[in-house]
Amino acid sequence: MRPKNFKTKLLIAVFTLVTGSSILVSLLVAQRYSNSLQERATAEGENIAHAVALEATDKILINDLVTLQKSLDHHLRSNPAVAYLFIVSNNKILAHTFPQGVPVDLMTANSTTEKGLTSTKKIVSTNSEHFIDIAWPIFSGKAGVLRMGLSKATYSKQVNQLWMEIALLTLSILCIALIASLLFIRKVTRPLTVLADTVEKIDAGRLDQTVTIPAHGEIGILAQSFNHMLERIKSYTQRLEEKNLQLDRAYNQTRTSFLISQEINSLTNLNSVCEYLMNKLRQIVACKTISISVFNNNKDKLYLFSDEDTIILTEGPARNAYDFFAEKDQVSFVPKSHIEDNFHLPGFQSCEQAVVFPLRNEGQIIGAMSIACPGDCACV
């Protein structure tokens, strides 16, 4: 089950972060401590092996095996970390510290290197006991090889003790961190709770809300931003009401356009259609000088309809007019410098600018509706 409360989620996140960090640090410390103990134990073992090998050299050379055995027993008793000692020469056991003899598998578990150097290996007995086995050459290997085993139980006990100390320390740190986190989270989330309550009231339709949080820190900035957002929402609400009115007007315009299309279908000739369209357009725009241009199928003849007259352009002038209107993809404003060459009606020659509505059928230009704007006209 997932926690829904932000405070609970934050507390779980802090708990997970602190616990994970503590466990990771504990593992790293314990691992480094274990490696350090093992290296120290190996170094001490090699020192002991070196001392035993020096003592054993003379005894082996004079074949004093009784004194050799006593020397091994003495070192076993005086060094708690030493688990066993035995000396091998020419595959024969000269002396050992095992009550029931040297295990067969242990004899082959380790040996000096091919160059006659010391070899150290980790071995495990049949009783799952872990040892560090050292094979030390005696008199450069001429007098045999000393095998010594160091029990890992001694430094494993020290590692376990370290684990207990780390666990207690981690638990103490975790408790302190959780208490501090709980107080901090409560302080941090209190403004967020106020903000959430305000949002619920706004969701219920009460837009007259204001978040009262001291204006410092990120939460204060968030509260200020939220209050500004509320002001914008109120403004947007007013704009939406205005947009609704505009949509109503657009609907009425669309409906009017549909009615115009129906009425055009009942007209019998082009003159009647153009006259009807110009009258309808005057009901929408403030400018009254309007013309409609219509091309024939070959685009080499242009009919210009206006209140004053109907003009027919052919060949070059018609082709120029076609190129002029064809480059208009949408409603365009034409400056006065282009009016004289493209509009041939008296009412357009004196205007400051003109507005062109290109008329297309299946992507092809078939004509245009044009409005002449005098200097005092505000075209929308």
Coordinates of C-alpha atoms in Angstrom, one line a residue:
M1 CA 0.0 0.0 0.0
R2 CA 1.5 3.3 -1.1
P3 CA 1.5 6.2 1.4
K4 CA -0.7 9.1 0.2
N5 CA 0.5 11.7 2.6
F6 CA 3.4 13.8 1.5
K7 CA 4.8 14.0 5.0
T8 CA 4.8 10.2 5.3
K9 CA 6.5 9.9 1.9
L10 CA 9.2 12.4 2.9
L11 CA 9.7 10.6 6.2
I12 CA 10.1 7.3 4.5
A13 CA 12.5 8.8 2.0
V14 CA 14.7 10.2 4.8
F15 CA 14.5 6.9 6.7
T16 CA 15.6 5.0 3.6
L17 CA 18.4 7.5 2.8
V18 CA 19.8 7.5 6.3
T19 CA 19.5 3.7 6.8
G20 CA 21.0 2.9 3.4
S21 CA 23.9 5.4 3.9
S22 CA 24.6 3.9 7.4
I23 CA 24.6 0.3 6.1
L24 CA 26.8 1.2 3.2
V25 CA 29.3 3.0 5.4
S26 CA 29.2 0.1 7.9
L27 CA 30.0 -2.4 5.2
L28 CA 32.9 -0.3 3.8
V29 CA 34.4 0.2 7.3
A30 CA 33.9 -3.4 8.3
Q31 CA 35.4 -4.6 5.0
R32 CA 38.4 -2.4 5.3
Y33 CA 38.9 -3.3 9.0
S34 CA 38.7 -7.0 8.1
N35 CA 41.2 -6.7 5.3
S36 CA 43.5 -4.7 7.6
L37 CA 43.3 -7.4 10.3
Q38 CA 43.9 -10.1 7.8
E39 CA 47.0 -8.3 6.4
R40 CA 48.3 -7.8 9.9
A41 CA 47.6 -11.4 10.9
T42 CA 49.4 -12.6 7.7
A43 CA 52.4 -10.3 8.5
E44 CA 52.6 -11.6 12.1
G45 CA 52.3 -15.1 10.9
E46 CA 55.2 -14.7 8.4
N47 CA 57.3 -13.2 11.3
I48 CA 56.5 -16.2 13.5
A49 CA 57.2 -18.6 10.6
H50 CA 60.5 -16.9 9.9
A51 CA 61.5 -17.3 13.6
V52 CA 60.4 -20.9 13.8
A53 CA 62.2 -21.7 10.5
L54 CA 65.4 -20.2 11.9
E55 CA 65.2 -22.3 15.1
A56 CA 64.3 -25.4 13.1
T57 CA 67.3 -25.1 10.7
D58 CA 70.0 -26.2 13.1
K59 CA 67.8 -29.0 14.6
I60 CA 67.0 -30.4 11.2
L61 CA 70.6 -30.3 10.1
I62 CA 71.8 -32.2 13.2
N63 CA 68.7 -34.4 13.0
D64 CA 67.6 -33.5 16.5
L65 CA 63.9 -34.2 15.9
V66 CA 62.9 -34.4 19.6
T67 CA 64.1 -30.8 20.2
L68 CA 62.4 -29.8 16.9
Q69 CA 59.1 -31.2 18.2
K70 CA 59.4 -29.4 21.5
S71 CA 60.1 -26.1 19.6
L72 CA 57.0 -26.5 17.5
D73 CA 54.9 -27.3 20.7
H74 CA 56.4 -24.2 22.4
H75 CA 55.4 -21.9 19.5
L76 CA 51.9 -23.4 19.3
R77 CA 51.3 -22.7 23.1
S78 CA 52.9 -19.2 23.1
N79 CA 51.0 -17.9 20.0
P80 CA 47.1 -18.2 20.3
A81 CA 46.6 -17.3 16.7
V82 CA 48.7 -20.3 15.5
A83 CA 46.5 -23.4 14.9
Y84 CA 49.0 -25.9 13.7
L85 CA 52.7 -26.4 12.8
F86 CA 54.4 -29.1 10.9
I87 CA 57.6 -29.5 8.9
V88 CA 57.9 -31.6 5.7
S89 CA 61.2 -32.7 4.1
N90 CA 61.4 -35.0 1.1
N91 CA 57.6 -35.8 1.5
K92 CA 58.2 -36.9 5.1
I93 CA 56.8 -35.3 8.3
L94 CA 59.7 -34.4 10.6
A95 CA 57.5 -32.9 13.3
H96 CA 54.0 -31.7 13.8
T97 CA 51.5 -30.4 16.4
F98 CA 48.5 -32.5 15.5
P99 CA 47.3 -34.9 18.2
Q100 CA 46.3 -37.6 15.7
G101 CA 48.7 -36.9 12.8
V102 CA 48.7 -34.5 9.9
P103 CA 45.6 -34.7 7.7
V104 CA 46.5 -36.0 4.3
D105 CA 44.6 -33.3 2.4
L106 CA 46.4 -30.6 4.4
M107 CA 49.8 -31.7 3.2
T108 CA 48.9 -31.0 -0.5
A109 CA 46.9 -27.8 0.2
N110 CA 49.9 -25.5 0.0
S111 CA 53.6 -25.5 -0.9
T112 CA 56.4 -23.1 -1.7
T113 CA 56.5 -21.6 -5.2
E114 CA 58.5 -23.1 -8.0
K115 CA 61.3 -20.7 -7.2
G116 CA 61.3 -21.8 -3.6
L117 CA 59.6 -18.7 -2.2
T118 CA 57.0 -18.4 0.6
S119 CA 53.4 -19.1 -0.3
T120 CA 50.3 -18.0 1.6
K121 CA 46.8 -19.5 1.0
K122 CA 43.4 -19.4 2.5
I123 CA 42.1 -22.9 3.3
V124 CA 38.9 -24.4 4.9
S125 CA 38.9 -27.5 7.0
T126 CA 36.3 -30.3 6.8
N127 CA 34.8 -28.6 10.0
S128 CA 34.4 -25.3 8.0
E129 CA 37.2 -23.7 10.0
H130 CA 39.0 -21.0 8.1
F131 CA 42.8 -20.8 8.2
I132 CA 45.7 -18.8 6.6
D133 CA 48.2 -21.4 5.6
I134 CA 51.9 -20.3 5.2
A135 CA 54.5 -22.5 3.5
W136 CA 57.9 -21.2 4.5
P137 CA 61.1 -22.7 3.1
I138 CA 63.7 -23.8 5.7
F139 CA 67.3 -23.1 4.8
S140 CA 66.1 -22.1 1.2
G141 CA 64.2 -25.3 1.1
K142 CA 67.2 -27.6 1.6
A143 CA 66.1 -28.5 5.1
G144 CA 62.4 -28.8 4.2
V145 CA 59.3 -26.6 4.4
L146 CA 57.6 -25.2 7.4
R147 CA 53.8 -25.2 7.3
M148 CA 52.0 -23.0 9.7
G149 CA 48.2 -22.4 10.0
L150 CA 46.7 -19.2 11.5
S151 CA 43.1 -19.4 12.7
K152 CA 40.8 -16.7 11.4
A153 CA 38.6 -17.1 14.5
T154 CA 40.7 -14.5 16.4
Y155 CA 40.3 -11.6 14.0
S156 CA 36.8 -12.7 12.9
K157 CA 35.8 -12.2 16.6
Q158 CA 37.3 -8.7 16.4
V159 CA 35.3 -8.0 13.2
N160 CA 32.1 -9.2 14.8
Q161 CA 32.7 -7.0 17.7
L162 CA 33.2 -4.1 15.4
W163 CA 29.9 -5.0 13.6
M164 CA 28.1 -4.8 17.0
E165 CA 29.6 -1.4 17.8
I166 CA 28.8 -0.1 14.3
A167 CA 25.2 -1.4 14.6
L168 CA 24.7 0.3 18.0
L169 CA 26.2 3.6 16.6
T170 CA 24.1 3.4 13.5
L171 CA 20.9 2.8 15.5
S172 CA 21.7 5.8 17.7
I173 CA 22.4 8.0 14.7
L174 CA 19.2 6.7 12.9
C175 CA 17.0 7.5 16.0
I176 CA 18.4 11.0 16.2
A177 CA 18.1 11.6 12.5
L178 CA 14.5 10.4 12.5
I179 CA 13.5 12.7 15.3
A180 CA 15.2 15.7 13.7
S181 CA 13.7 14.8 10.3
L182 CA 10.2 14.5 11.8
L183 CA 10.5 18.0 13.4
F184 CA 12.0 19.5 10.2
I185 CA 9.4 17.8 7.9
R186 CA 6.6 19.0 10.1
K187 CA 7.9 22.6 9.9
V188 CA 8.4 22.4 6.1
T189 CA 5.1 20.7 5.3
R190 CA 2.9 23.1 7.4
P191 CA 2.9 25.8 4.7
L192 CA 2.2 23.1 2.1
T193 CA -0.8 21.9 4.2
V194 CA -2.1 25.4 4.2
L195 CA -1.6 25.6 0.5
A196 CA -3.4 22.3 -0.1
D197 CA -6.4 23.4 2.0
T198 CA -6.6 26.6 -0.1
V199 CA -6.5 24.5 -3.3
E200 CA -9.4 22.4 -2.1
K201 CA -11.5 25.5 -1.4
I202 CA -10.7 26.8 -4.8
D203 CA -11.6 23.4 -6.3
A204 CA -15.0 23.9 -4.6
G205 CA -15.5 27.1 -6.6
R206 CA -14.3 29.6 -4.0
L207 CA -12.0 31.8 -6.0
D208 CA -11.8 34.5 -3.3
Q209 CA -9.0 32.7 -1.4
T210 CA -5.6 34.0 -0.5
V211 CA -2.6 32.1 0.9
T212 CA -1.2 33.8 3.9
I213 CA 2.3 32.5 4.4
P214 CA 5.4 34.6 5.4
A215 CA 7.2 35.7 2.2
H216 CA 10.6 34.1 2.8
G217 CA 12.2 31.0 1.4
E218 CA 10.9 28.8 -1.5
I219 CA 7.6 28.2 0.3
G220 CA 6.9 31.9 0.6
I221 CA 7.8 32.4 -3.1
L222 CA 5.5 29.5 -3.9
A223 CA 2.7 31.2 -1.9
Q224 CA 3.2 34.5 -3.7
S225 CA 3.2 32.8 -7.0
F226 CA 0.0 31.0 -6.1
N227 CA -1.7 34.2 -5.1
H228 CA -0.6 35.7 -8.4
M229 CA -1.9 32.7 -10.2
L230 CA -5.3 33.2 -8.5
E231 CA -5.4 36.7 -9.8
R232 CA -4.6 35.5 -13.3
I233 CA -7.4 32.8 -13.0
K234 CA -9.8 35.5 -12.1
S235 CA -8.7 37.5 -15.0
Y236 CA -8.9 34.5 -17.3
T237 CA -12.4 33.8 -16.1
Q238 CA -13.4 37.3 -17.2
R239 CA -11.7 36.7 -20.5
L240 CA -13.5 33.4 -20.9
E241 CA -16.8 35.1 -20.5
E242 CA -15.7 37.6 -23.2
K243 CA -14.6 34.7 -25.4
N244 CA -18.0 33.1 -24.9
L245 CA -19.6 36.2 -26.2
Q246 CA -17.2 36.2 -29.2
L247 CA -18.0 32.5 -29.8
D248 CA -21.7 33.4 -29.8
R249 CA -20.9 36.1 -32.4
A250 CA -18.9 33.7 -34.4
Y251 CA -21.8 31.2 -34.3
N252 CA -24.1 33.9 -35.5
Q253 CA -21.7 34.8 -38.3
T254 CA -21.4 31.2 -39.4
R255 CA -25.1 30.8 -39.4
T256 CA -25.4 34.0 -41.4
S257 CA -22.8 32.6 -43.9
F258 CA -24.8 29.5 -44.3
L259 CA -28.0 31.5 -45.0
I260 CA -26.0 33.6 -47.5
S261 CA -25.0 30.4 -49.3
Q262 CA -28.5 29.3 -49.5
E263 CA -29.7 32.7 -50.8
I264 CA -26.9 32.8 -53.4
N265 CA -28.1 29.4 -54.8
S266 CA -31.4 31.1 -55.7
L267 CA -29.8 33.8 -57.7
T268 CA -29.7 33.4 -61.5
N269 CA -26.7 35.4 -62.7
L270 CA -23.3 36.6 -61.7
N271 CA -24.3 40.3 -61.4
S272 CA -27.0 39.4 -58.9
V273 CA -24.6 37.3 -56.9
C274 CA -21.9 40.0 -56.7
E275 CA -24.4 42.7 -55.8
Y276 CA -25.9 40.5 -53.1
L277 CA -22.4 39.7 -51.6
M278 CA -21.3 43.4 -51.6
N279 CA -24.5 44.4 -49.7
K280 CA -23.9 41.7 -47.1
L281 CA -20.3 42.6 -46.7
R282 CA -21.2 46.3 -46.1
Q283 CA -23.3 45.1 -43.1
I284 CA -20.1 43.7 -41.5
V285 CA -17.3 46.2 -42.3
A286 CA -17.2 49.9 -41.8
C287 CA -15.7 50.7 -45.3
K288 CA -18.3 51.0 -48.0
T289 CA -16.2 50.9 -51.2
I290 CA -16.3 47.2 -52.2
S291 CA -15.5 45.3 -55.4
I292 CA -15.7 41.7 -56.5
S293 CA -13.3 40.3 -59.1
V294 CA -14.1 37.0 -61.0
F295 CA -12.0 35.3 -63.6
N296 CA -13.3 33.1 -66.4
N297 CA -12.2 29.5 -66.8
N298 CA -9.1 30.3 -68.9
K299 CA -8.0 33.1 -66.5
D300 CA -7.6 35.5 -69.5
K301 CA -10.6 37.6 -68.7
L302 CA -11.5 39.4 -65.4
Y303 CA -14.9 40.8 -64.4
L304 CA -14.7 43.7 -61.9
F305 CA -18.0 44.4 -60.2
S306 CA -18.6 47.5 -58.1
D307 CA -21.5 49.9 -57.3
E308 CA -20.4 52.4 -60.0
D309 CA -19.7 50.0 -62.9
T310 CA -18.7 46.6 -64.2
I311 CA -15.4 46.5 -66.0
I312 CA -14.0 43.6 -68.0
L313 CA -10.2 43.2 -68.3
T314 CA -8.6 40.9 -70.9
E315 CA -5.2 39.5 -71.9
G316 CA -2.3 41.3 -70.2
P317 CA -4.2 43.3 -67.5
A318 CA -6.3 40.2 -66.7
R319 CA -3.1 38.0 -66.4
N320 CA -1.4 40.6 -64.2
A321 CA -4.4 40.7 -61.9
Y322 CA -4.5 36.9 -61.8
D323 CA -0.8 36.8 -60.7
F324 CA -1.5 39.5 -58.1
F325 CA -4.4 37.7 -56.5
A326 CA -2.9 34.2 -56.8
E327 CA 0.0 35.1 -54.5
K328 CA -2.4 36.0 -51.7
D329 CA -2.9 32.9 -49.5
Q330 CA -5.1 34.7 -47.0
V331 CA -6.6 38.1 -46.2
S332 CA -4.0 40.7 -47.1
F333 CA -3.5 44.4 -46.8
V334 CA -2.4 46.1 -50.0
P335 CA -0.4 49.4 -49.6
K336 CA -1.3 52.5 -51.7
S337 CA 1.9 51.9 -53.9
H338 CA 0.4 48.7 -55.3
I339 CA -3.2 49.8 -55.7
E340 CA -2.9 51.8 -58.9
D341 CA -1.4 48.9 -60.9
N342 CA -3.8 46.2 -59.7
F343 CA -7.2 48.0 -59.0
H344 CA -8.8 49.7 -61.9
L345 CA -11.9 51.2 -60.2
P346 CA -12.1 54.9 -59.3
G347 CA -13.1 54.3 -55.7
F348 CA -9.8 52.4 -55.1
Q349 CA -7.4 55.0 -56.6
S350 CA -8.0 57.5 -53.9
C351 CA -7.8 55.1 -50.8
E352 CA -4.8 54.7 -48.5
Q353 CA -4.9 50.9 -48.6
A354 CA -7.0 48.0 -49.7
V355 CA -7.9 44.6 -48.1
V356 CA -8.1 41.6 -50.4
F357 CA -10.0 38.4 -49.6
P358 CA -8.8 35.7 -52.2
L359 CA -11.5 33.4 -53.4
R360 CA -10.4 29.8 -54.2
N361 CA -12.0 26.7 -55.5
E362 CA -10.1 23.4 -55.0
G363 CA -6.9 25.4 -54.4
Q364 CA -7.3 27.5 -57.6
I365 CA -7.8 31.2 -57.5
I366 CA -11.2 32.2 -59.0
G367 CA -11.4 35.8 -57.9
A368 CA -11.3 38.1 -54.9
M369 CA -13.3 40.4 -52.8
S370 CA -11.7 43.8 -52.2
I371 CA -12.4 46.7 -49.8
A372 CA -11.0 50.2 -50.2
C373 CA -9.9 51.8 -46.9
P374 CA -9.8 55.6 -46.8
G375 CA -7.4 57.4 -44.5
D376 CA -9.9 57.7 -41.6
C377 CA -10.9 54.0 -41.7
A378 CA -9.8 51.6 -39.0
C379 CA -9.8 48.2 -40.7
V380 CA -10.2 45.2 -38.4

